[in-house]
Coordinates of C-alpha atoms in Angstrom, one line a residue:
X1 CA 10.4 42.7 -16.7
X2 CA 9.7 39.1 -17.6
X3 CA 13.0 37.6 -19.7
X4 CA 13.0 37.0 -23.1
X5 CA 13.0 33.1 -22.3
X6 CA 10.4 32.8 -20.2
X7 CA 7.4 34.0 -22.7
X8 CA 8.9 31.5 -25.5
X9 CA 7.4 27.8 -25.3
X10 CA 10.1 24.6 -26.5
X11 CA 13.5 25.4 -28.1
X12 CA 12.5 29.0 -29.1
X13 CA 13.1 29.6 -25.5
X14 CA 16.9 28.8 -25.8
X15 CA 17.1 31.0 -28.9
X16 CA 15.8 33.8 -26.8
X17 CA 18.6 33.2 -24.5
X18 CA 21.3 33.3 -27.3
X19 CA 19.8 36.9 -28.2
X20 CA 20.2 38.5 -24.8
X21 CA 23.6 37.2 -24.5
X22 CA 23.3 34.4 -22.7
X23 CA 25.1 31.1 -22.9
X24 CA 22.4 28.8 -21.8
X25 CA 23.9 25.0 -22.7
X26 CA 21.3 22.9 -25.2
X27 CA 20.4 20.2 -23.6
X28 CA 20.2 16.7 -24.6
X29 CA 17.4 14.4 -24.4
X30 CA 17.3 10.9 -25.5
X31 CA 15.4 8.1 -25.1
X32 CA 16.7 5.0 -23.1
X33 CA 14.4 2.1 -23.7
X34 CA 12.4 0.5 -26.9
X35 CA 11.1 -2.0 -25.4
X36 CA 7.0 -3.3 -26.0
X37 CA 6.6 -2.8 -22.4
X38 CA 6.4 -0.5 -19.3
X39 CA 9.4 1.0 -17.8
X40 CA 8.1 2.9 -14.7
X41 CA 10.0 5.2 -12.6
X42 CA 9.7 5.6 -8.9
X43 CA 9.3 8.8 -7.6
X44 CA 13.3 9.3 -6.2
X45 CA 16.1 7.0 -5.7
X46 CA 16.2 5.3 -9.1
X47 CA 20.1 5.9 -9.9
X48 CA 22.6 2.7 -8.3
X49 CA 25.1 4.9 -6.0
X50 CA 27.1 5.2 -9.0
X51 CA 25.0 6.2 -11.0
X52 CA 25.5 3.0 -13.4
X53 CA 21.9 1.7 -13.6
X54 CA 18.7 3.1 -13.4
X55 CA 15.8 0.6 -11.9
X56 CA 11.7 0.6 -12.8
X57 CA 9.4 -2.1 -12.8
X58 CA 7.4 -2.6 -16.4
X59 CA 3.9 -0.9 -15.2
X60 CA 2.7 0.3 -18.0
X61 CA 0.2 2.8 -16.1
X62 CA 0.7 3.9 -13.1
X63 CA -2.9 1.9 -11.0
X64 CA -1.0 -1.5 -11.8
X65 CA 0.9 -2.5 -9.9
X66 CA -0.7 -5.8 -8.9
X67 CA -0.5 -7.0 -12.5
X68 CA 3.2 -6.5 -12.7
X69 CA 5.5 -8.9 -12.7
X70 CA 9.3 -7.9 -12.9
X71 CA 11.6 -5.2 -11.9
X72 CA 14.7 -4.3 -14.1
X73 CA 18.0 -2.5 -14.4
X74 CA 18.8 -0.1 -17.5
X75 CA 22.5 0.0 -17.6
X76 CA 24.0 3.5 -18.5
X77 CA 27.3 2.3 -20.1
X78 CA 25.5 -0.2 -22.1
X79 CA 22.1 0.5 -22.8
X80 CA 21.5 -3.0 -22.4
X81 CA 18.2 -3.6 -19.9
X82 CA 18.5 -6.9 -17.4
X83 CA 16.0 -8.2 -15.1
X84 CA 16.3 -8.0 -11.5
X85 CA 13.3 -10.1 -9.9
X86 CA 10.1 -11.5 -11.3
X87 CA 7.1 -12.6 -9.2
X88 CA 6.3 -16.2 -8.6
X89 CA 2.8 -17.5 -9.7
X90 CA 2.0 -14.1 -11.1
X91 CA -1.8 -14.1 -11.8
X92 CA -4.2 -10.7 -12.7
X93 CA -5.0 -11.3 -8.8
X94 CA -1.6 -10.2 -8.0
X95 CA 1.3 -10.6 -6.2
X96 CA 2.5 -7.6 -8.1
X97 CA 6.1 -5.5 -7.7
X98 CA 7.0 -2.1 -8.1
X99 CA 7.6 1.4 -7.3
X100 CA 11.3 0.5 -7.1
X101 CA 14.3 2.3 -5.5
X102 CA 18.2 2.4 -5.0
X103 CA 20.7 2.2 -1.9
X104 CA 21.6 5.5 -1.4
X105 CA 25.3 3.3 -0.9
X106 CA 24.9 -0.2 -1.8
X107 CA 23.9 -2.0 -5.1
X108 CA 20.8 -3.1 -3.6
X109 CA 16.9 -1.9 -4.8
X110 CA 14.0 -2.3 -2.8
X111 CA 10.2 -2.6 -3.8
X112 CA 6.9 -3.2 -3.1
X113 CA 6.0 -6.9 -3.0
X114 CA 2.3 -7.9 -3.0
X115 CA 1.4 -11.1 -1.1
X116 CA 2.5 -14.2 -2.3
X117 CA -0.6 -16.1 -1.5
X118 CA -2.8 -13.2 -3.5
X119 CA -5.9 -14.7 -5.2
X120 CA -9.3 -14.3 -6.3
X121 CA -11.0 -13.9 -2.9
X122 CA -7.6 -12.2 -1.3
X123 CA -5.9 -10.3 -4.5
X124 CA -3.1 -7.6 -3.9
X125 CA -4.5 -4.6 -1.9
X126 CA -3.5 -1.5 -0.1
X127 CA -2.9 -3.6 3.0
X128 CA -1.7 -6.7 1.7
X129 CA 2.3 -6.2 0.1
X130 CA 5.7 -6.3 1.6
X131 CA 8.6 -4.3 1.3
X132 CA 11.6 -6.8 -0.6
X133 CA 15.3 -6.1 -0.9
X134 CA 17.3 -7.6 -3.4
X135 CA 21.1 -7.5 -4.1
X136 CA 22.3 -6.3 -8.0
X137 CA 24.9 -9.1 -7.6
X138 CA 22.2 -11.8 -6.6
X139 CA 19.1 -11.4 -8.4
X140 CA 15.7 -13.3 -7.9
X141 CA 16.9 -13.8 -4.4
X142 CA 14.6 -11.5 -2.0
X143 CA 14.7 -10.3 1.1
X144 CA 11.7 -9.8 2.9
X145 CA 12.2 -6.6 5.3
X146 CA 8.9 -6.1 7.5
X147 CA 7.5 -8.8 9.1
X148 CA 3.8 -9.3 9.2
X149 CA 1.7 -11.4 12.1
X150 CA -1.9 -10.7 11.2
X151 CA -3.9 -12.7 14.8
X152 CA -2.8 -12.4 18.5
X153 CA -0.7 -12.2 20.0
X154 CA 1.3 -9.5 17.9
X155 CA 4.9 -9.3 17.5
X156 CA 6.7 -5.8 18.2
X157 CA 8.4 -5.1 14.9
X158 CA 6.2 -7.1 12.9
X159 CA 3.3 -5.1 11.0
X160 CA -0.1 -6.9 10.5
X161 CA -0.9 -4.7 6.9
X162 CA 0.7 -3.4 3.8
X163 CA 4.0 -1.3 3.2
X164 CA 3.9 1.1 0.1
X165 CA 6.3 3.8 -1.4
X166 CA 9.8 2.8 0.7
X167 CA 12.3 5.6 0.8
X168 CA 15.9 5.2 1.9
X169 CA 16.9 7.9 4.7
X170 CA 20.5 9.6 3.2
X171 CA 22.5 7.4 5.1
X172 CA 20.6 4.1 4.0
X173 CA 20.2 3.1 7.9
X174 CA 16.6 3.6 7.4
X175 CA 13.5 3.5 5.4
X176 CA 10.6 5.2 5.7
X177 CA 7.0 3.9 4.1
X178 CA 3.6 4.2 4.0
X179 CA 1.4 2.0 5.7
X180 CA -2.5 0.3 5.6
X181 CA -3.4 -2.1 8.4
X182 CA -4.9 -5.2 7.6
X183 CA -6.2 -5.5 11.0
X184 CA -8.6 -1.9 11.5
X185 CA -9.4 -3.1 7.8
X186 CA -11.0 -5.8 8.8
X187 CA -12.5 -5.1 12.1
X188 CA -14.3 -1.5 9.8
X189 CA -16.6 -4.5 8.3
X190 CA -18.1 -4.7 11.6
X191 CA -17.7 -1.3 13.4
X192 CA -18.7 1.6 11.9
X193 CA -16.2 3.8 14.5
X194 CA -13.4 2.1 13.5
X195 CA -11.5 2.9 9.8
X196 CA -8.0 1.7 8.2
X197 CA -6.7 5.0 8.1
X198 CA -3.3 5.3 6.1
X199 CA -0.3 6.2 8.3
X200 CA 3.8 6.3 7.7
X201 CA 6.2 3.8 9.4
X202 CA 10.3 3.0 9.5
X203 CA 12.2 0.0 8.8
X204 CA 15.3 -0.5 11.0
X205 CA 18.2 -2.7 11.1
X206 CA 17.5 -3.1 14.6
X207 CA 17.2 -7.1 14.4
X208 CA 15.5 -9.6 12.8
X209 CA 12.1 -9.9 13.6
X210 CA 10.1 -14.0 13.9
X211 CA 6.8 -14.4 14.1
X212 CA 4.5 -17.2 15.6
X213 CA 3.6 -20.3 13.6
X214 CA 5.2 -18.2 9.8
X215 CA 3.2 -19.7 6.9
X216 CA 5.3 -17.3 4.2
X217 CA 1.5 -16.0 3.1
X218 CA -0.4 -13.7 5.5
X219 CA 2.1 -14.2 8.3
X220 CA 6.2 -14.3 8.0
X221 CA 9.3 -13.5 9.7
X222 CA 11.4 -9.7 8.5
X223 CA 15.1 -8.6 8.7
X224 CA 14.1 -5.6 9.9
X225 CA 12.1 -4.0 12.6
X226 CA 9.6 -1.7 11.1
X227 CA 7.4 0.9 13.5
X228 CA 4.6 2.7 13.0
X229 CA 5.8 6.9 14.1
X230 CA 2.9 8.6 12.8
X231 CA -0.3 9.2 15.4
X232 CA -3.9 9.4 13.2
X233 CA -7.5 9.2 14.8
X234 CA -11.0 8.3 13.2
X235 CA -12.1 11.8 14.8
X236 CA -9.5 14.9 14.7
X237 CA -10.4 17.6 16.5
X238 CA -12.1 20.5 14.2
X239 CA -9.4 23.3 14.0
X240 CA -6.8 20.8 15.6
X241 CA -3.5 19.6 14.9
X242 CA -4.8 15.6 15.0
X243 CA -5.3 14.0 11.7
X244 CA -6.8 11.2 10.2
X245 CA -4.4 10.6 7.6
X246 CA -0.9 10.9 6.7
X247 CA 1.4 10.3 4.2
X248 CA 3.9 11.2 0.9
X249 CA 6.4 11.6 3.1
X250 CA 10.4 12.7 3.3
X251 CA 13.7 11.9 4.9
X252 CA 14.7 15.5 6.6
X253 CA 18.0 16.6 5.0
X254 CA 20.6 13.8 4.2
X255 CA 21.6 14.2 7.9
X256 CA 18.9 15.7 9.4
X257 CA 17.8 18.9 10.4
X258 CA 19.3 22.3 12.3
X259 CA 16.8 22.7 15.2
X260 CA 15.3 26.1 16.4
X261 CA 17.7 26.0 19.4
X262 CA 20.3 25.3 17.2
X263 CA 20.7 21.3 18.0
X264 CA 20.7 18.8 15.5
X265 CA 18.5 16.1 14.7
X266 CA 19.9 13.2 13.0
X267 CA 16.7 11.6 12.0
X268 CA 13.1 12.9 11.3
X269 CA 10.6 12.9 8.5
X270 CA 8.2 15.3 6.5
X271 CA 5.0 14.2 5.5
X272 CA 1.8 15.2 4.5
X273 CA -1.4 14.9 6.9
X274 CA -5.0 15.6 6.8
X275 CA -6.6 17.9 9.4
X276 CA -10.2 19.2 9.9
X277 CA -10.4 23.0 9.7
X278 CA -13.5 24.7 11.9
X279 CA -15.8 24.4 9.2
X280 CA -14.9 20.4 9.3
X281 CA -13.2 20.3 5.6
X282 CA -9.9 18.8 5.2
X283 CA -6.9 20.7 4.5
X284 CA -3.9 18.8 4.2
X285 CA -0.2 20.4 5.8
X286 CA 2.9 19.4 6.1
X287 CA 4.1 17.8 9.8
X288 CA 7.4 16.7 11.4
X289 CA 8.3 13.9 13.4
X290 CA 11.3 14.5 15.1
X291 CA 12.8 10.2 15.7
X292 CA 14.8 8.7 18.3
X293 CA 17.9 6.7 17.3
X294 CA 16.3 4.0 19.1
X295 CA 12.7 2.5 17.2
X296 CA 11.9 -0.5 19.2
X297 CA 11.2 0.8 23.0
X298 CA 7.3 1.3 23.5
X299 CA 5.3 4.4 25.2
X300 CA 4.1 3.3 28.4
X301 CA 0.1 1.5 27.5
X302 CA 0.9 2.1 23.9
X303 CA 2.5 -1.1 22.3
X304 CA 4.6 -1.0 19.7
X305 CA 2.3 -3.3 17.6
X306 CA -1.2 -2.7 18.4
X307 CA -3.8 -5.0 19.6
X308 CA -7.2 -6.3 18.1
X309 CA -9.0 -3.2 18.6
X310 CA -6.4 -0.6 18.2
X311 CA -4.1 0.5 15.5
X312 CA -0.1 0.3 16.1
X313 CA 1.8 3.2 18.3
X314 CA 4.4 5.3 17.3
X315 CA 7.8 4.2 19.6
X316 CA 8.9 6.4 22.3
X317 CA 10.9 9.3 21.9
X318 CA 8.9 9.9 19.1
X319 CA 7.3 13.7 18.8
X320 CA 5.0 14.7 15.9
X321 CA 3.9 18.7 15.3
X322 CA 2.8 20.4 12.3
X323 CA 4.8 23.1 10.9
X324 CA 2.3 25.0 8.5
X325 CA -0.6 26.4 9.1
X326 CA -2.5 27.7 5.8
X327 CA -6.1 28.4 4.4
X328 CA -5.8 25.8 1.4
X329 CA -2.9 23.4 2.7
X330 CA -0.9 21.4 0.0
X331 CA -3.0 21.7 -3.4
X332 CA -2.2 20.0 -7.0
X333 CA -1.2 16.7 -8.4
X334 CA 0.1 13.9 -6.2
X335 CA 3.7 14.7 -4.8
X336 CA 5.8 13.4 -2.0
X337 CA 7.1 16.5 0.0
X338 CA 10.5 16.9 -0.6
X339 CA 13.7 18.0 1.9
X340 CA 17.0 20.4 0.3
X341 CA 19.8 18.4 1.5
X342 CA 21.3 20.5 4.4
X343 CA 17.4 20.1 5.7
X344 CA 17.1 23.4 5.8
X345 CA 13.5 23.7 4.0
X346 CA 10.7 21.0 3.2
X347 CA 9.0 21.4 -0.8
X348 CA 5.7 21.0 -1.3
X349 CA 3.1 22.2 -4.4
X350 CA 0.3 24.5 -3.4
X351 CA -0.9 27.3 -5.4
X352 CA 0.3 30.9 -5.8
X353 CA -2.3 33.7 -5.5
X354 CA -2.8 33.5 -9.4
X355 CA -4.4 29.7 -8.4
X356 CA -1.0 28.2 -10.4
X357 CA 0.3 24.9 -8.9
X358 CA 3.8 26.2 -7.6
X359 CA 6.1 25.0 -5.4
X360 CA 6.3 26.4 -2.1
X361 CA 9.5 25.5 0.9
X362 CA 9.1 25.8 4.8
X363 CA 11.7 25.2 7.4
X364 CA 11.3 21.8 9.1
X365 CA 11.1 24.4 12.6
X366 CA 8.0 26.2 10.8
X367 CA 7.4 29.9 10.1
X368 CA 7.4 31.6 6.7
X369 CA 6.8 29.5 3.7
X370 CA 8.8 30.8 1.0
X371 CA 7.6 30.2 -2.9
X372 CA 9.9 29.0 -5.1
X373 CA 8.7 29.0 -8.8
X374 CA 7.0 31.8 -10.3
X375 CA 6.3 30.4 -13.7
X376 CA 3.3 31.7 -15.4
X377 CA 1.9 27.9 -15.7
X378 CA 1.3 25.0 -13.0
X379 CA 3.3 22.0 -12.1
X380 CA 1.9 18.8 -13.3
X381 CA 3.8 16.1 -11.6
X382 CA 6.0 15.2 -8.5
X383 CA 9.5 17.5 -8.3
X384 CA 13.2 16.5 -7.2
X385 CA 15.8 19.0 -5.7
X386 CA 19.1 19.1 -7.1
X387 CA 22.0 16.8 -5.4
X388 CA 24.1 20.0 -4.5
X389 CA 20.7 21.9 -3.5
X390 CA 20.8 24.6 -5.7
X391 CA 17.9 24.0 -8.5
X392 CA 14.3 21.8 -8.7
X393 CA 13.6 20.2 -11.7
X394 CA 9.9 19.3 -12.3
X395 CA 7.0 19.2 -15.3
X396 CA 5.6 22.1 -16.3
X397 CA 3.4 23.6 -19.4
X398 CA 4.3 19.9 -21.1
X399 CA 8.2 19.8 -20.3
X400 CA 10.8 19.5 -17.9
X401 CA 12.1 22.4 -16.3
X402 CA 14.9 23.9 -14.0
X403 CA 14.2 26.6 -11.5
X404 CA 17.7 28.0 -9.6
X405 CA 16.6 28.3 -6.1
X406 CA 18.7 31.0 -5.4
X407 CA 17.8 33.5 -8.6
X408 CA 14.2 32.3 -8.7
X409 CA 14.8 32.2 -12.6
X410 CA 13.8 28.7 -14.7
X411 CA 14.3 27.6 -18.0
X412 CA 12.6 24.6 -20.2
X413 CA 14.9 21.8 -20.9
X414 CA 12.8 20.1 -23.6
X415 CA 10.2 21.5 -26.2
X416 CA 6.8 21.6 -25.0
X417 CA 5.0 18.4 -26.0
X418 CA 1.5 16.7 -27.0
X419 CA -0.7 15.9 -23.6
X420 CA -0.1 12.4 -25.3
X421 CA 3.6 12.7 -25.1
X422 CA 4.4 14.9 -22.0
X423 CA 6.9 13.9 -19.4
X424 CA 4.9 12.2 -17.2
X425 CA 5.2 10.4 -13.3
X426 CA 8.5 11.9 -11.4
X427 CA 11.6 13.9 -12.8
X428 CA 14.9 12.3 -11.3
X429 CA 18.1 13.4 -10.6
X430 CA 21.3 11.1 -11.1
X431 CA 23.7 11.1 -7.9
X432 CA 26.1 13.4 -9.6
X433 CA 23.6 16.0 -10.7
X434 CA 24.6 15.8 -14.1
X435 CA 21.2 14.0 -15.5
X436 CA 17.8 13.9 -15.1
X437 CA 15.5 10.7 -16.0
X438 CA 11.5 10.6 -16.3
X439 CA 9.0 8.8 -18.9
X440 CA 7.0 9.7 -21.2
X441 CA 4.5 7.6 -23.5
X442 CA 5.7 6.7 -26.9
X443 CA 3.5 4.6 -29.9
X444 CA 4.6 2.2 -31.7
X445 CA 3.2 -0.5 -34.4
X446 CA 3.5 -3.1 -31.1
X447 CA 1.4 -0.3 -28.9
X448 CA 1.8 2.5 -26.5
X449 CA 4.3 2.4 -24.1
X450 CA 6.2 4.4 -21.1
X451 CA 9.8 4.8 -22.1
X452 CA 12.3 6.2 -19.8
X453 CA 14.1 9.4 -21.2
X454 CA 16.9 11.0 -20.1
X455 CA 18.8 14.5 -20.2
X456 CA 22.1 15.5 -20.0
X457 CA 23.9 18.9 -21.2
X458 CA 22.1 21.6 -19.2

């Protein structure tokens, strides 16, 4: 039998609990920011280690990021909102910042920077931004991570394309990013074989990386090492495990990952990756790469950093495979796959045999994939595991809601809403598991904005 609570949309659904005896706290939502402007959240990492601020950049929707200017800091304690960085020479052309994130254990957020020479003819694009670092205690003062050398002869930990969507391993020793090279881009204008296909890389602290003849434009030094550790092809295979894309990736466990013969690995990542299926249609699944403490030693023929005709190599040590193996692959809105803490299962949103977005968990050694929600309704946008592992909070049916991982039973934490005001973008938990941010759009006489929201008490 279906409980009482979980036929009843908005607060009627807590009443329901009262009347079949259960003490199911009321939650509290309230809303954080006023401001006549955007106040995006990144999909994770948005809580300082403390959990004192929360960072976004002011996007107002979510294709903009070339057109905005600052990132900022909400203070908890306060409520007061302070700026963090702004862009120089911000034009509509770009440089553009966002899609912001914490330190997982330092007072330092990190972003996406477009390039600082972005105009007319070369304005912020896929392949053209940076990932920048910049201390709470010294703001406006970045710190560019990857290096980028964009004409032979190529550096090894230097990229020659665009970083997108960091994401700090658990232990902050690493970060993990999409990636678009400027390079393949370029040289697609001329060969038809050849295409810019999207890939994910890693940023190390391995050493500082200088490039030849740095003009602080399309070519400039890093502080970190960053790899490619993805292999993609033009051509996969039809029925194959090669892919042609990959990306929306995760950091495996806070530590890493139990392995099927009961070893640990410290370091590997989750992402999602397009194959061709016999009848040559894409399906997209979810793939492993298992990494090396070590990112900057090269295969044998297969450097590091590329060459004018060919894309950049994953390092050695490095070993891809592809964990599930499905009719449909990963279905519904844009999500980054996401890892329980003890790395013990990978999340992902596919749909149940009703055709509901739900969201699914495999074990980063493969085998059975195990659903996890069962709500009569699909998810609408990315989904965050709880800090202690035991519950997912995500948007359904217009609100946020909780699903106990263990039970399989979920409540709704705020009424349902208008499309026009539903929780929108990612649901994020605070450090200590005791809140949950996201936006939603709110109108105003000065317009209609994305506030950030928050809840605490359930």
């Amino acid at each position: 039998m279906i409980p009482l609570q979980n036929l009843m949309p908005g607060w009627l659904a807590f009443l329901g609990l009262l009347l079949a005896g259960e003490q199911q706290p009321m939650p509290i939502e309230t809303q954080l920011t006023f401001e006549a402007k955007g106040h995006t959240l990144n999909n994770n990492q948005v809580f300082s280690p403390d959990d004192r601020w929360i960072v976004y950049d002011t996007r107002n929707v979510d294709t903009g990021l070339g057109q905005t200017r600052s990132v900022e800091l909400f203070d908890v304690s306060t409520g007061k909102t302070s700026l963090i960085y702004q862009t120089p020479n911000q034009t509509e052309y770009g440089p553009g910042a966002g899609a912001v994130t914490f330190s997982p254990n330092e007072a330092k957020v990190l972003f996406l920077h477009g390039l600082r020479n972005a105009d007319a003819r070369y304005p912020y694009a896929m392949s053209r931004r940076t990932g920048v670092l910049v201390d709470v205690e010294q703001p406006q003062i970045p710190h560019f991570l990857d290096a980028r050398c964009l004409t032979p002869p190529f550096v090894p930990g230097a990229l020659r394309g665009g970083t997108h969507a960091h994401q700090w391993s658990g232990d902050g020793q690493r970060i993990s990013f999409t990636y678009n090279d400027e390079v393949m881009e370029r040289l697609s204008q001329t060969n038809p074989a050849v295409k810019d296909l999207r890939t994910v890389g890693v940023l190390s602290p391995a050493h500082p990386v200088k490039v030849h003849n740095p003009n602080n434009a399309d070519c400039f030094d890093g502080e970190w090492f960053a790899t490619v550790i993805t292999q993609v092809t033009e051509q996969p295979k039809l029925g194959s495990d090669e892919i042609e894309r990959a990306f929306d990736e995760t950091w495996i466990g806070q530590d890493g990952y139990r392995k099927a013969d009961g070893s640990w690995q410290k370091r590997a990542i989750a992402f999602q990756g397009n194959v061709r299926n016999q009848a040559n249609q894409i399906v997209t699944e979810v793939f492993v790469v298992d990494l090396p403490d070590d990112l900057t030693r090269a295969k044998p023929g297969q450097p590091l950093e590329g060459t004018a005709t060919t894309r950049p190599n994953p390092p050695a040590g490095v070993t891809q495979r592809r964990i599930t193996f499905t009719e449909h692959g990963i279905e519904g809105p844009r999500h980054w796959l996401r890892s329980l803490p003890d790395g013990s299962r990978i999340g992902f949103l596919a749909k149940d045999a009703d055709g509901l977005i739900q969201i699914f968990g495999v074990s980063p050694n493969g085998g059975p994939i195990r659903q996890l929600t069962h709500q009569p309704f699909s998810i609408q946008t990315t989904f965050n595991f709880s800090p202690d592992g035991k519950q997912v909070a995500y948007t359904a049916d217009n609100s946020i809601f909780l699903t106990d991982l263990t039970s399989g039973k979920y409540h709704r934490l705020t009424p349902r809403s208008v499309d026009e005001q539903r929780p929108i973008n990612a649901v994020v938990w605070s450090n200590k598991g005791d809140k949950i941010v996201y936006n939603r759009y709110v109108s105003s006489t000065a317009g209609r904005y994305l506030q950030l929201f928050q809840l605490t008490g359930f």
